[in-house]
C-alpha angles and dihedrals in degrees: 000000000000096000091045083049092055091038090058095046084051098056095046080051093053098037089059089049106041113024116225086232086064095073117081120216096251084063096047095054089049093048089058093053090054095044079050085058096046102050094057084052085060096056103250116154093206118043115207130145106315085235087064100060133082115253096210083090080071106128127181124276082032099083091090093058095051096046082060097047088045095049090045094048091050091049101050102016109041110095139192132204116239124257126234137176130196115224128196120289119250137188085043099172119166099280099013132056134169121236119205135190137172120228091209096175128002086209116222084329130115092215142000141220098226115183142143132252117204150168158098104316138014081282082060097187091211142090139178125242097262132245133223107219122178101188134034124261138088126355125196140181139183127219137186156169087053119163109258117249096014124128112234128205123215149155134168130262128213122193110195136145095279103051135277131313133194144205127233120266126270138180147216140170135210123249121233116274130226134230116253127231132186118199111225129194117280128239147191091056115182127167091275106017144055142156121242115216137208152163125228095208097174136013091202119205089333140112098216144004138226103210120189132146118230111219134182144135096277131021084283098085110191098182135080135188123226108282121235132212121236132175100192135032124275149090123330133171145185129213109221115199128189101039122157116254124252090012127140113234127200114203134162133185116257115194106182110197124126080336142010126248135166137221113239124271118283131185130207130161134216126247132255128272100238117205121255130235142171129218116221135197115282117238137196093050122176147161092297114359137052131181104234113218125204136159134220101214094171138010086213104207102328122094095228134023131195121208135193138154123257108204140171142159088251124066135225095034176078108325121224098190137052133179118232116282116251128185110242142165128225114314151044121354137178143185127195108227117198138182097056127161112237120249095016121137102231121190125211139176126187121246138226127178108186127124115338123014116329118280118214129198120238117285120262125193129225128177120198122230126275133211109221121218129248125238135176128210112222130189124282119250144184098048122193138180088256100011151048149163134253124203141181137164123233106215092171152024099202107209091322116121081205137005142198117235124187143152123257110194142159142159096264132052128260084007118084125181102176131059123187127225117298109255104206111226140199104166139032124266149092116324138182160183141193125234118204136169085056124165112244116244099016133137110230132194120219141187138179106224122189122197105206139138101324133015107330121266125213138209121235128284119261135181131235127176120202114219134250136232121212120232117250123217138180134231112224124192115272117258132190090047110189142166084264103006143076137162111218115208133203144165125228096210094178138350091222111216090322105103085208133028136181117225134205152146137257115211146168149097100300134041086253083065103185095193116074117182119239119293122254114200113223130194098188133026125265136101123318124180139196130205125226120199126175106044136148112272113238096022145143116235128177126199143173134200108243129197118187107193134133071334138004118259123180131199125235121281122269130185134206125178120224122231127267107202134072129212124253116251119274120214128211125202125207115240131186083229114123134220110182107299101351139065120246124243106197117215115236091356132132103151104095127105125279116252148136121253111201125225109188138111129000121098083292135060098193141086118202114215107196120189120258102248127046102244082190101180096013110138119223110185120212109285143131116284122206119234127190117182121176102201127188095192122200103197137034136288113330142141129273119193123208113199124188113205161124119277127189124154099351097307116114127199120207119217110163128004137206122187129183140164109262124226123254169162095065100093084197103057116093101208115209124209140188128206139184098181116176118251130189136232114283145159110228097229122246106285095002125110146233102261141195119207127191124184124178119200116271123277089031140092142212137185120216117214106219141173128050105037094307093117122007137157124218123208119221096238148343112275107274134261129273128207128235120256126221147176142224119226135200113277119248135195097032107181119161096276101017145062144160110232113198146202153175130226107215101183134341089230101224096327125108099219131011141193122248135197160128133279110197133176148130085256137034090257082071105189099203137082132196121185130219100192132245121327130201095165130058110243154103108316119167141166135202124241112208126181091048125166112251125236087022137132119220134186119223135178135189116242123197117176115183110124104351111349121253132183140219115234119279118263138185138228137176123211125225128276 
């Protein structure tokens, strides 16, 4: 202990006399290869750094040796850490602060890692970026983005070779931050108005935030909006009212939180106090020229105002005209305006220029006068069934350079449905315009109507019927000439203007007629008939075709004679023989076999005898039938009913009926029994045939004794006769005392030959007859006239007489000069 003791004294002493920091490295490495020699001198069977060794090995004569190594060792070997002190923070703001630090010593080191360590507490969590320092003095760092009013713990930190220092502890604390406000430009600036404008950037380190803006004529302010109150940063504004026109004012942004700050100045200025005005009605107005009115009610804030009038024919803007400028003070104010088109609508609106931009009173209208043009209604001409013309006469134009006529017309008065086309017009004079798809007969209404300048004016009314034209119709020759019957035939050749006409005929004995059938009305031409029943055997009728349309037309007369005789009865006598569903009568027969036919059970209690042959458009007239039945009965008293008809395909047609009270109870007695029932007038249809038909009441029977004579039924008469039918046809080889009259024989009726000829003569009366000769075939038949009158017109008919007479229509010739 007593060497280390000495060792230790030795190296204070040397220390203090040679500095460790004097030695360079290059020393130092050669040094501890000498200690490495020594110490093998010394007999150490290890070297290692003599430091490291014990010094009880010591042995004598080697002290001085030691004393050398020891000295050496203190001088180069021996280190010490550096020294450092913290100093008190400066620059502390609300979020920054500066740290600083003195290196007072780097200790036996070349260089030294110097930093700051730093935070809330005595832990502090933080540490500044180090800095290499190779020689002692003042240390700084910078720190930010602290927290504001916060109290901060540091001290700094030294890094040399023999370890780490540190500094003592210090403290700071933040100060407290500000909000932040911008000023932005104000809006909505009026006259006496705006709206200030700011930003609130920032709340600071406080919770909340009073924002405001101060405002005033010079930087001064003076003046400060209503605060309000935010908790978090944005946009915010004030509407400021009452201000002066046409002044500058200065305004910036406050935001009052932990501290106060302010928005730079900004400027705006108020606008301008335009003059008022008001635009009146214009007045004088004329053809082509108005006097515009307008009053200046205030100069706003200029000295001197100009006004005018800004005009145009559209409204709304903008105008394409203005009247000159003139200076003027409060009060009324006018302009003449020429050169106008008539009847045109015009806008206008009063001007100002004053200060600011020009204001303008609201638009009025005027419309300057029209003349209206003059028109005449003339009558119509050129009628026609189904046309007409209009016509009118333009005597002027009014103030129109050109105007539309046109033509305004119905079928009642005052009232007009239809317009014709617009004429375009630029000079007076007739006018006119065609009507067409008229309605015949009809009484129309008509005007003359002009568009000019102005609402249109229109000519009198005047009337115009269109005519009519009458149907024409021609007479045919009868056909179905009977004893009581006739059909009367006719052509509707054209319906005239009528769209509908009701055609007849006229008919009796005589050519003044006085029956007339029942009208048919007809749409479109073509034949038309009537039937006549009824009538006077072996008589002369005459007829004519009649049309009543927009008129009545009748055809020529034309005559038939009905027959004179009637059939002979015909008899039918009842059969067994079956057709189909029914049982056969056999007229004029009484060959077949005897027999019974049973009429019993069944859900009918009747047999149906038809005749064998179909009489389809015979004509049997009212009159009593005879019926014979020859009954074996098999139970008692019952009724039998008779029934005279037409049958065809199952269907019967009753026409007369008899009904008795058969005899009964003898299973062995044929009853006969005799009948005259009435039966009425009827035609047998086309295919069908003359039928019996016997019923005996239900829960009975009957048997029928048939064949031979045994049960037959007479008719009353043959069918009638029918006349025979002709035509007239056109003459041919007229000279000046000859011609060929010609005809046609339709039928011969029911005769078996007829007599044709001629009736001639200068009136329809005719007065002459030439005969043909008999006739037992239809055909062409003619005859030749000879001493005939020149230059004369004659009538001719054609005659036919068979059973009953008929006649052809009556034609006209001429013979020659």
């Amino acid at each position: 202990m007593a060497v280390q003791d000495s060792n230790d004294r030795i190296a204070e002493l040397l220390k203090q006399a040679c500095p460790p920091t004097a030695a360079s490295p290059e020393f130092k490495a050669k040094l501890q290869q000498h200690l490495n020699d020594q110490a093998g001198a010394l007999g150490t069977e290890n070297p290692k750094p003599l430091w490291q060794q014990p010094f009880v090995w010591a042995t004598a004569g080697a002290a001085a040796a030691i004393a050398t190594v020891l000295v050496v060792y203190f001088v180069v070997f021996q280190s010490s850490p550096p020294a450092v002190t913290t100093i008190d923070a400066t620059g502390i703001q609300t979020s920054a602060a500066t740290l600083n630090a003195n290196l007072d010593s780097l200790g036996t080191a070349d260089s030294v890692d110097v930093s700051f360590e730093w935070g809330t507490t005595t832990d502090y969590g933080s540490e500044t970026a180090p800095v290499v320092r190779t020689e002692h003095g003042g240390i700084t760092a910078d720190l930010s983005g602290l927290a504001p009013n916060t109290k901060y713990h540091f001290r700094v930190k030294a890094v040399g070779h023999d370890g780490t220092v540190y500094g003592q502890d210090q403290q700071f604390a933040t100060g407290l931050a500000p909000p932040v406000a911008t000023t932005v430009e104000a809006d909505k600036i009026r006259t006496t108005s705006a709206t200030l404008r700011g930003s609130l950037d920032e709340l600071g380190s406080g919770a909340s935030v009073s924002v405001s803006f101060e405002w005033g004529l010079t930087t001064s302010y003076g003046n400060e909006t209503t605060p309000e109150s935010k908790t978090a940063s944005g946009k915010y504004s004030a509407d400021l009212e009452g201000l002066s026109p046409n002044t500058t004012y200065h305004f910036r942004a406050k935001a009052v939180g932990d501290d106060t700050a302010y928005g730079a100045d900004a400027q705006f200025t108020t606008g301008t106090v335009p003059p008022s005005l008001a635009t009146i009605d214009a007045t004088s107005i004329s053809t082509n020229s108005a006097r515009l009115n307008g009053e200046l009610t205030s100069l706003g804030t200029a000295g001197g105002v100009t006004v005018s009038f800004v005009w145009d024919s559209t409204s709304g803007g903008p105008y394409d005209h203005e009247t000159a400028p003139e200076v003027r003070g409060i009060g009324a104010f006018s302009s003449e305006l020429g050169g106008l088109d008539a009847g045109i609508t015009y806008y206008c609106r009063a001007k100002a220029d004053g200060d600011g931009d020009p204001a303008y009173g609201a638009e009025k209208t005027f419309t300057t006068s029209t003349t209206a043009p003059s028109v005449t209604t003339n009558d119509a001409t050129n009628f026609a069934t189904t046309s007409a013309t209009l016509n009118g006469e333009l005597s002027s134009l009014g103030t129109a350079s050109s105007i539309n006529v046109s033509f305004e017309w119905g079928a009642a008065t005052g009232s007009y449905a239809h317009t014709t086309a617009d004429q375009a017009r630029t000079s007076t004079g007739a006018f006119s315009a065609d009507l067409t798809g008229l309605t015949p007969g009809i009484t129309y209404y008509c005007r003359v109507k002009a568009d000019g300048d102005g609402d249109p004016v229109y000519g009198e009314e005047k009337p115009f019927t269109t005519p009519t034209a009458a149907p024409s119709v021609t007479t045919s020759s009868a056909t179905e000439v009977h004893v009581r019957a006739a059909t009367l035939n006719g052509s509707l050749d054209s319906l005239g203007t009528a769209g509908s006409v009701e055609v007849s005929f006229e008919w009796g004995l005589t050519t003044a007629y006085g029956s007339e059938t029942t009208p048919g009305s007809k749409t479109t031409t073509g034949d038309f008939n009537a039937t006549l029943t009824d009538l006077i055997p072996n008589t002369i009728y005459h007829f004519r075709a009649k049309a009543t349309g927009h008129g009545i037309a009748c055809g020529a007369d034309m005559m038939f004679t009905t027959g004179n005789t009637l059939p002979e009865q015909n008899s039918w006598y009842l059969s067994k023989d079956v057709s189909g569903s029914v049982k056969v009568m056999y007229d004029d027969n009484t060959t077949k076999p005897t027999g019974e036919v049973i009429i019993y059970g069944g859900a009918s209690y009747s047999q149906i005898w038809r005749g064998d042959q179909p009489s389809g458009g015979t004509v049997y007239p009212a009159a009593a039938w005879t019926v014979h039945l020859a009954l074996h009965h098999i139970s008692g008293e019952h009724e039998v009913v008779v029934e005279i008809g037409t049958w065809n395909e199952g269907i019967f047609d009753s026409y007369g009926t008899y009904s008795f009270i058969a005899q009964g109870e003898s299973n062995q007695i044929v009853y006969q029994y005799d009948a005259r029932p009435s039966v009425g007038s009827f035609t047998v249809p086309s295919g069908s045939h003359v039928a019996t038909r016997i019923t005996v009441s239900a829960g009975h029977r009957v048997d029928v004794q048939v064949g031979g004579s045994q049960s037959f039924v007479n008719s009353p008469a043959y069918p009638e006769p029918t006349a025979p039918t002709v035509a007239t046809g056109a003459v041919t080889g007229v000279e000046q005392t000859t011609a060929t009259l010609n005809g046609y024989l339709d039928s011969l009726g029911t005769a078996g030959g007829v007599k044709v000829c001629f009736e001639w003569g200068t009136t329809t009366d005719y007065g002459n007859s030439i005969d043909v000769g008999p006739g037992t075939s239809g055909g062409n038949f003619s005859a030749i006239l000879a001493d005939l009158t020149p230059n004369t017109t004659y009538h001719f008919r054609a005659k036919v007489v068979g059973d009953g007479t008929n006649y052809g229509v009556d034609m006209i010739f001429t013979t020659l000069p």
